Short mmCIF file of C-alpha atoms and ligand atoms in Angstrom, two decimals:
data_model
loop_
_atom_site.label_atom_id
_atom_site.label_comp_id
_atom_site.label_asym_id
_atom_site.label_seq_id
_atom_site.Cartn_x
_atom_site.Cartn_y
_atom_site.Cartn_z
CA MET B 8 99.81 131.39 122.04
CA PRO B 9 103.00 129.97 123.50
CA PRO B 10 104.68 126.84 121.99
CA ILE B 11 103.09 123.54 123.12
CA ILE B 12 106.28 122.39 124.79
CA GLN B 13 106.11 125.50 127.14
CA LEU B 14 102.41 124.57 127.76
CA ALA B 15 103.21 120.90 128.51
CA GLU B 16 104.70 121.27 132.09
CA HIS B 17 102.50 119.49 134.52
CA ASP B 18 99.86 118.37 132.09
CA THR B 19 99.44 114.63 131.69
CA ALA B 20 97.59 114.90 128.47
CA ALA B 21 99.18 118.03 126.93
CA LEU B 22 98.94 117.04 123.35
CA HIS B 23 95.28 116.23 123.67
CA HIS B 24 94.43 119.51 125.44
CA PHE B 25 96.48 121.55 123.01
CA THR B 26 94.64 120.09 120.10
CA ALA B 27 91.17 120.26 121.78
CA LEU B 28 90.33 116.82 120.33
CA PRO B 29 87.46 114.88 121.98
CA ASP B 30 88.38 112.30 124.29
CA ALA B 31 87.35 109.52 121.96
CA GLN B 32 89.99 110.49 119.41
CA PHE B 33 93.59 109.41 119.58
CA THR B 34 96.64 111.69 119.28
CA VAL B 35 99.75 109.91 117.81
CA LEU B 36 103.25 111.36 117.87
CA GLY B 37 105.25 109.83 115.07
CA PRO B 38 108.38 110.32 113.12
CA ARG B 39 106.82 110.89 109.65
CA ARG B 40 104.21 113.07 108.22
CA ILE B 41 101.47 111.71 105.99
CA PRO B 42 102.06 111.95 103.09
CA PRO B 43 105.94 111.97 103.62
CA LEU B 44 107.98 115.01 102.34
CA THR B 45 111.49 114.41 100.85
CA CYS B 46 114.13 116.14 103.21
CA PRO B 47 117.36 117.73 101.87
CA SER B 48 119.46 116.00 104.32
CA SER B 49 119.73 112.33 105.62
CA SER B 50 119.47 110.81 108.87
CA SER B 51 122.48 110.37 111.37
CA ASP B 52 123.14 108.04 114.16
CA THR B 53 121.42 110.29 116.57
CA ALA B 54 118.87 112.52 114.56
CA ILE B 55 116.57 112.40 111.62
CA PRO B 56 115.62 115.38 109.35
CA ILE B 57 112.09 116.98 109.71
CA SER B 58 110.15 119.50 108.08
CA THR B 59 108.91 122.42 110.51
CA SER B 60 106.85 125.67 110.12
CA THR B 61 110.32 127.23 109.94
CA GLY B 62 112.23 125.03 107.50
CA PHE B 63 114.05 121.73 107.76
CA THR B 64 116.01 120.80 110.93
CA MET B 65 117.52 117.83 112.59
CA LEU B 66 115.46 116.23 115.25
CA LYS B 67 117.76 114.34 117.92
CA HIS B 68 116.54 111.20 119.29
CA SER B 69 116.98 112.24 122.94
CA VAL B 70 114.94 115.50 122.26
CA TYR B 71 112.12 113.31 120.72
CA ILE B 72 111.91 111.22 123.82
CA THR B 73 111.83 114.24 126.01
CA HIS B 74 109.03 115.90 123.90
CA ALA B 75 107.04 112.60 123.91
CA GLN B 76 107.41 112.50 127.58
CA ALA B 77 106.31 116.13 128.00
CA LEU B 78 103.44 115.87 125.49
CA SER B 79 101.84 112.43 126.66
CA PRO B 80 100.25 111.57 123.37
CA ASP B 81 98.02 108.64 123.36
CA ILE B 82 100.38 106.83 120.99
CA VAL B 83 104.15 107.43 120.59
CA VAL B 84 105.61 105.74 117.52
CA GLY B 85 109.19 104.96 118.02
CA LEU B 86 111.75 107.09 116.02
CA ALA B 87 112.88 105.20 112.85
CA ASP B 88 115.26 105.80 110.17
CA LEU B 89 113.04 105.65 107.07
CA PRO B 90 113.88 105.58 103.51
CA SER B 91 112.63 108.50 101.48
CA GLY B 92 112.53 106.71 98.22
CA THR B 93 111.17 103.34 97.29
CA THR B 94 114.69 101.66 96.97
CA ALA B 95 117.59 101.45 99.43
CA SER B 96 121.07 100.06 99.11
CA THR B 97 122.17 97.25 101.31
CA ARG B 98 124.38 99.46 103.29
CA ARG B 99 121.62 101.95 103.58
CA MET B 100 119.31 99.19 104.90
CA GLN B 101 121.98 97.83 107.28
CA ASN B 102 122.18 101.41 108.91
CA MET B 103 118.39 101.91 108.83
CA THR B 104 117.81 98.64 110.98
CA ALA B 105 120.84 99.45 113.28
CA ARG B 106 119.67 102.87 113.90
CA THR B 107 115.87 102.05 114.49
CA GLU B 108 116.94 99.17 116.75
CA ASP B 109 119.19 101.33 118.85
CA TRP B 110 116.42 104.05 118.96
CA MET B 111 113.72 101.60 120.02
CA GLN B 112 115.96 100.14 122.80
CA GLN B 113 116.74 103.68 124.07
CA MET B 114 113.11 104.75 123.88
CA ALA B 115 111.85 101.43 125.77
CA THR B 116 114.57 102.10 128.66
CA ALA B 117 113.36 105.61 129.03
CA ASN B 118 109.66 104.62 128.98
CA ASN B 119 110.50 101.90 131.65
CA ASP B 120 112.10 104.52 134.04
CA GLY B 121 108.73 106.01 135.29
CA HIS B 122 106.97 107.13 132.17
CA CYS B 123 103.92 105.29 130.79
CA LEU B 124 103.81 105.97 127.34
CA ASN B 125 101.95 103.81 124.84
CA LEU B 126 104.84 102.94 122.66
CA PHE B 127 104.43 101.56 119.19
CA ALA B 128 107.46 100.22 117.33
CA SER B 129 108.24 101.12 113.78
CA ILE B 130 108.25 98.18 111.39
CA LEU B 131 110.54 99.46 108.49
CA PRO B 132 109.23 99.35 104.80
CA VAL B 133 112.08 96.74 103.76
CA GLU B 134 111.91 93.14 103.24
CA LEU B 135 111.67 90.68 105.99
CA GLU B 136 115.39 89.40 105.64
CA ALA B 137 116.61 92.91 105.87
CA GLN B 138 115.08 93.61 109.33
CA ARG B 139 115.12 90.16 110.68
CA LEU B 140 117.57 90.92 113.61
CA TYR B 141 115.43 93.96 114.57
CA LEU B 142 112.33 91.98 114.40
CA GLU B 143 113.85 89.02 116.78
CA MET B 144 115.10 91.99 119.17
CA LEU B 145 111.58 93.30 119.42
CA GLN B 146 110.16 89.83 120.02
CA ASN B 147 112.79 88.46 122.33
CA GLU B 148 113.80 91.74 124.20
CA LEU B 149 111.25 94.42 123.93
CA SER B 150 107.87 92.58 123.63
CA ASP B 151 106.88 93.60 127.15
CA SER B 152 107.83 97.27 126.59
CA ILE B 153 105.86 97.98 123.37
CA ASP B 154 102.35 98.31 122.90
CA GLY B 155 101.76 98.21 119.32
CA LEU B 156 103.60 98.26 115.93
CA ALA B 157 103.42 101.06 113.14
CA PHE B 158 103.68 100.30 109.39
CA TYR B 159 104.75 102.38 106.48
CA SER B 160 103.86 100.04 103.72
CA SER B 161 101.27 97.11 103.38
CA ALA B 162 103.90 94.56 102.48
CA SER B 163 105.36 95.10 106.10
CA ALA B 164 102.12 94.19 107.70
CA ALA B 165 102.68 90.46 106.36
CA VAL B 166 106.16 90.14 107.96
CA ILE B 167 105.26 90.35 111.69
CA PRO B 168 106.81 87.43 113.78
CA ALA B 169 104.45 85.19 115.79
CA GLY B 170 105.60 86.68 119.10
CA LEU B 171 104.39 90.19 118.24
CA ALA B 172 101.04 89.19 116.16
CA HIS B 173 98.98 90.04 119.13
CA LEU B 174 99.93 93.54 119.26
CA PRO B 175 97.57 96.51 117.75
CA ARG B 176 98.82 97.70 114.16
CA LEU B 177 98.79 101.12 113.01
CA SER B 178 99.21 101.83 109.50
CA MET B 179 101.04 105.05 108.40
CA SER B 180 101.08 104.08 104.75
CA SER B 181 99.75 106.49 102.05
CA LEU B 182 96.54 105.04 101.43
CA MET B 183 94.44 106.82 98.66
CA THR B 184 91.39 104.72 98.45
CA PRO B 185 88.90 102.86 100.82
CA GLN B 186 89.75 99.57 98.86
CA GLN B 187 93.41 99.92 100.08
CA ILE B 188 92.17 100.38 103.69
CA LEU B 189 90.00 97.34 103.41
CA ARG B 190 92.94 95.37 102.07
CA GLU B 191 95.14 96.45 105.18
CA VAL B 192 92.18 95.61 107.56
CA MET B 193 92.35 92.17 105.84
CA LEU B 194 96.13 92.02 106.73
CA GLY B 195 95.30 92.73 110.57
CA VAL B 196 95.74 96.41 110.58
CA ASP B 197 93.56 98.20 113.23
CA LEU B 198 94.38 101.87 112.99
CA PHE B 199 94.68 104.19 110.22
CA ALA B 200 96.08 107.48 109.15
CA VAL B 201 93.63 108.09 106.32
CA GLU B 202 95.17 110.34 103.86
CA PHE B 203 92.62 110.55 101.07
CA VAL B 204 90.19 112.39 103.64
CA ASN B 205 92.28 115.41 103.53
CA ALA B 206 93.26 115.11 99.89
CA SER B 207 89.49 114.75 98.95
CA THR B 208 88.69 117.76 100.88
CA ASP B 209 91.41 119.90 99.37
CA ALA B 210 90.32 118.85 95.83
CA GLY B 211 86.72 119.89 96.56
CA VAL B 212 85.43 116.31 96.70
CA ALA B 213 82.60 115.25 99.15
CA LEU B 214 82.97 111.43 100.02
CA LYS B 215 79.88 109.41 99.19
CA PHE B 216 80.42 105.63 99.56
CA GLU B 217 79.38 103.31 102.46
CA PHE B 218 80.46 99.98 103.80
CA PRO B 219 78.95 97.44 103.37
CA ALA B 220 78.05 98.77 99.81
CA PRO B 221 74.11 99.07 99.01
CA THR B 222 73.25 95.79 97.23
CA ASP B 223 69.98 97.01 95.55
CA THR B 224 72.25 98.92 93.22
CA TYR B 225 74.61 95.78 92.62
CA THR B 226 71.92 93.44 91.69
CA ARG B 227 70.47 96.12 89.27
CA THR B 228 73.62 96.84 87.50
CA THR B 229 75.53 93.50 88.00
CA GLU B 230 75.41 92.56 84.39
CA HIS B 231 77.23 95.74 83.14
CA SER B 232 78.86 96.68 86.62
CA HIS B 233 81.83 97.75 84.60
CA LEU B 234 79.70 100.37 83.14
CA HIS B 235 77.81 101.49 86.15
CA ARG B 236 80.16 101.46 88.83
CA LYS B 237 79.32 103.93 91.49
CA GLU B 238 81.52 107.18 92.01
CA MET B 239 83.15 107.38 95.61
CA GLY B 240 82.92 111.14 95.72
CA ILE B 241 81.25 114.20 94.23
CA ASP B 242 83.26 116.91 92.59
CA VAL B 243 81.44 119.98 94.24
CA TRP B 244 83.49 122.42 91.93
CA SER B 245 81.41 121.12 89.27
CA ASP B 246 78.97 123.61 87.82
CA GLU B 247 76.15 121.09 87.72
CA HIS B 248 75.96 121.92 91.54
CA ALA B 249 75.67 125.68 91.11
CA THR B 250 71.90 125.62 91.60
CA ASP B 251 71.50 122.28 93.39
CA LEU B 252 69.87 122.65 96.66
CA SER B 253 69.97 119.10 97.86
CA PRO B 254 72.55 118.04 100.56
CA LEU B 255 76.06 116.38 99.61
CA THR B 256 74.47 112.98 100.50
CA ALA B 257 70.96 112.41 100.94
CA ASP B 258 71.24 110.17 104.03
CA CYS B 259 73.95 112.03 105.78
CA ASP B 260 73.18 113.72 109.26
CA CYS B 261 76.33 115.77 109.46
CA TYR B 262 76.27 119.57 110.15
CA THR B 263 77.15 120.34 106.71
CA CYS B 264 74.45 118.21 105.22
CA GLU B 265 71.87 119.46 107.73
CA LYS B 266 72.52 123.07 107.31
CA HIS B 267 73.56 123.77 103.88
CA HIS B 268 73.21 122.47 100.18
CA ARG B 269 75.49 121.72 97.47
CA ALA B 270 74.73 125.13 95.61
CA TYR B 271 76.26 127.02 98.72
CA ILE B 272 79.33 124.95 99.08
CA HIS B 273 79.97 125.30 95.45
CA HIS B 274 79.67 128.97 95.65
CA LEU B 275 82.09 129.07 98.54
CA LEU B 276 84.54 127.17 96.66
CA VAL B 277 84.41 129.25 93.67
CA ALA B 278 84.68 132.44 95.84
CA LYS B 279 87.88 130.73 97.68
CA GLU B 280 86.24 131.04 101.06
CA MET B 281 87.95 128.70 103.61
CA LEU B 282 84.40 127.83 105.06
CA ALA B 283 84.05 125.68 101.86
CA TRP B 284 86.89 123.35 102.85
CA THR B 285 85.82 123.27 106.51
CA LEU B 286 82.26 122.13 105.59
CA LEU B 287 83.58 119.61 103.41
CA GLN B 288 86.02 118.34 105.92
CA VAL B 289 83.04 118.17 108.53
CA HIS B 290 81.10 115.93 105.98
CA ASN B 291 84.09 113.94 104.82
CA TYR B 292 84.91 112.93 108.35
CA THR B 293 81.45 111.86 108.97
CA MET B 294 81.44 109.64 105.95
CA ILE B 295 84.87 107.91 106.94
CA ASN B 296 83.56 107.45 110.43
CA ARG B 297 80.59 105.59 109.20
CA PHE B 298 82.73 103.66 106.85
CA PHE B 299 84.79 102.20 109.89
CA THR B 300 81.56 101.56 111.84
CA GLY B 301 80.33 99.46 108.96
CA ILE B 302 83.77 97.65 108.92
CA ARG B 303 83.49 96.75 112.64
CA ARG B 304 79.87 95.49 112.23
CA SER B 305 80.73 93.43 109.19
CA ILE B 306 83.78 91.92 111.01
CA LYS B 307 81.37 91.12 113.80
CA LYS B 308 78.77 89.42 111.60
CA GLY B 309 81.60 87.39 109.92
CA GLU B 310 80.85 88.75 106.46
CA PHE B 311 83.67 91.02 105.95
CA GLU B 312 85.57 89.32 103.10
CA ARG B 313 82.11 88.99 101.16
CA ASP B 314 81.26 92.69 101.85
CA VAL B 315 84.83 93.65 100.71
CA GLY B 316 84.31 91.82 97.32
CA LEU B 317 80.89 93.45 96.98
CA PHE B 318 82.53 96.92 97.60
CA GLU B 319 85.21 96.35 95.03
CA ASP B 320 82.39 95.34 92.50
CA ILE B 321 80.16 98.18 93.07
CA TYR B 322 82.36 101.24 93.29
CA GLU B 323 85.05 102.80 91.06
CA ALA B 324 88.70 101.83 92.00
CA ALA B 325 89.81 105.47 92.17
CA MET B 326 88.60 108.51 94.10
CA PRO B 327 87.22 111.07 91.51
CA LYS B 328 89.63 114.02 90.86
CA GLY B 329 88.38 117.55 91.94
CA GLY B 330 88.02 120.25 89.55
CA GLY B 331 90.15 122.67 91.51
CA LYS B 332 93.20 123.35 93.68
CA GLY B 333 92.62 123.35 97.48
CA PRO B 334 94.11 125.53 100.13
CA ARG B 335 97.00 123.17 100.69
CA TYR B 336 98.26 122.60 97.22
CA VAL B 337 101.53 120.81 97.39
CA HIS B 338 104.32 121.07 94.59
CA THR B 339 106.92 118.32 94.60
CA LEU B 340 110.50 119.60 94.80
CA GLY B 341 113.52 118.11 93.49
CA PRO B 342 116.84 118.25 95.68
CA ARG B 343 118.22 121.05 93.60
CA VAL B 344 115.16 123.14 93.93
CA LEU B 345 114.99 122.54 97.75
CA GLU B 346 118.93 123.61 97.98
CA ARG B 347 117.89 126.73 96.16
CA TYR B 348 115.00 127.48 98.14
CA HIS B 349 117.04 127.07 101.62
CA VAL B 350 119.61 129.56 100.03
CA LEU B 351 116.94 132.12 99.13
CA LYS B 352 114.99 131.53 102.53
CA HIS B 353 118.21 132.25 104.42
CA LEU B 354 118.74 135.41 102.25
CA ALA B 355 115.20 136.47 103.05
CA SER B 356 115.78 135.85 106.82
CA GLN B 357 118.93 138.19 106.66
CA ASP B 358 117.37 141.12 104.50
CA SER B 359 114.19 142.80 105.59
CA ARG B 360 113.84 144.25 102.18
CA LEU B 361 112.81 140.75 100.79
CA SER B 362 109.36 139.48 101.46
CA THR B 363 108.72 135.96 101.95
CA ARG B 364 106.42 133.76 99.83
CA ILE B 365 106.93 130.57 98.07
CA LEU B 366 108.85 128.57 95.43
CA ARG B 367 108.54 126.91 92.05
CA PRO B 368 111.07 127.45 89.05
CA GLN B 369 109.63 130.17 86.80
CA ARG B 370 110.76 128.83 83.38
CA GLY B 371 110.45 130.86 80.23
CA LYS B 372 109.87 134.02 82.14
CA SER B 373 112.80 136.34 81.86
CA GLU B 374 111.18 138.95 84.15
CA SER B 375 110.85 136.47 87.00
CA ARG B 376 114.21 135.23 88.49
CA GLY B 377 113.02 134.00 91.73
CA LEU B 378 112.00 130.68 92.94
CA GLN B 379 108.54 129.81 93.80
CA VAL B 380 107.68 126.58 95.82
CA THR B 381 104.58 125.83 97.54
CA GLU B 382 105.28 124.41 100.95
CA ASP B 383 102.68 122.43 102.83
CA CYS B 384 103.40 123.43 106.49
CA SER B 385 100.79 121.15 108.25
CA CYS B 386 98.07 118.53 107.71
CA SER B 387 95.74 120.64 109.61
CA ARG B 388 96.33 124.20 108.74
CA PRO B 389 96.08 125.91 105.40
CA ILE B 390 99.34 126.42 103.48
CA VAL B 391 101.71 129.13 104.45
CA ALA B 392 102.93 130.39 101.11
CA LEU B 393 106.49 131.39 101.27
CA GLU B 394 107.70 133.55 98.10
CA ILE B 395 110.98 135.16 97.84
CA GLN B 396 110.96 138.31 95.73
CA CYS B 397 114.52 138.09 94.31
CA ASN B 398 115.85 140.87 92.04
CA THR B 399 118.62 140.02 89.46
CA ARG B 400 121.47 139.71 92.08
CA PHE B 401 119.77 136.19 93.05
CA SER B 402 119.17 135.03 89.66
CA VAL B 403 118.73 131.38 89.02
CA ALA B 404 118.59 129.22 86.07
ZN1 ZN A 5 77.17 115.18 105.48
#
């Protein structure tokens, strides 16, 4: 298949058509993957580092604008200079806000020159004071040019100036539980990138929670709720499902639950069949769609705050951990390992005798002198393992 950019010409909804999503689902083009990945280099005044299927590269802001206009996603998040860690120096924060402000102005200008993209402005994950001038610029100069706001931390959702408060809010935070989503909904966030759906599927966990939470269980267990909190998922790896002919959840009408039972999906997991994760993902998307339908109904009825309290009382605070590794197992890399990885990857590209596969330091194994790393190449595709078979010439400590 040709690259999407070649297919995009003359297509007014290129990204939507390329991904074959139903019309009711949004496509979002943004500067950060979820979960974020630490890059080996820093942003410059004109570009940010990104991870691609062929390694890290710098993405120029001008190229990002061109691609956004060609792909016409439903939402374009403005390029932002985002910190890779949790803390940033004063100097770093000044650079971040200055660059993000500059890029947003350029993007709004390009958008006003004939393209009608739904442009969401990035709100930086730093304190209000550090981005006050940027927020004032958005409010005073760009409020007519932007269609929404994108957040990378829950705290940022609370610092919005009154002049921007009417705009839709998109969360690109790493949210790992339904409770974290509910708290962000209470802060006024409208759209979410729900990371824990993929994470649960990868871990072999079938989601099993509903909103509002079932109150019959609550009344029965309220005196000892700390002992009887309900699990929010089922570990399908567990041997207890090996002969279980019931569906993943009893009242679910998804394809997986209507056609297959737990024992079959357990068998597929143990056999490492990709169909296992596909069936789990079908079920988990159904459960999260029902969760958001429940949120909308609860808000409409004016019972949202009460329902959030009940949900937190009834369910465990964390998702259950799955018993096995999924198809997208990710190993977090330190900067030194990344540096070595790039050196070895370059060597592999220059020498046809070297085969490619992954990375992770092989400590304590004298016969193995290579690096092995697991690289997650996309949220929607299984891992492409990249291993570099090194002989002693490329030995590493
Ligand atoms: Zn189901």
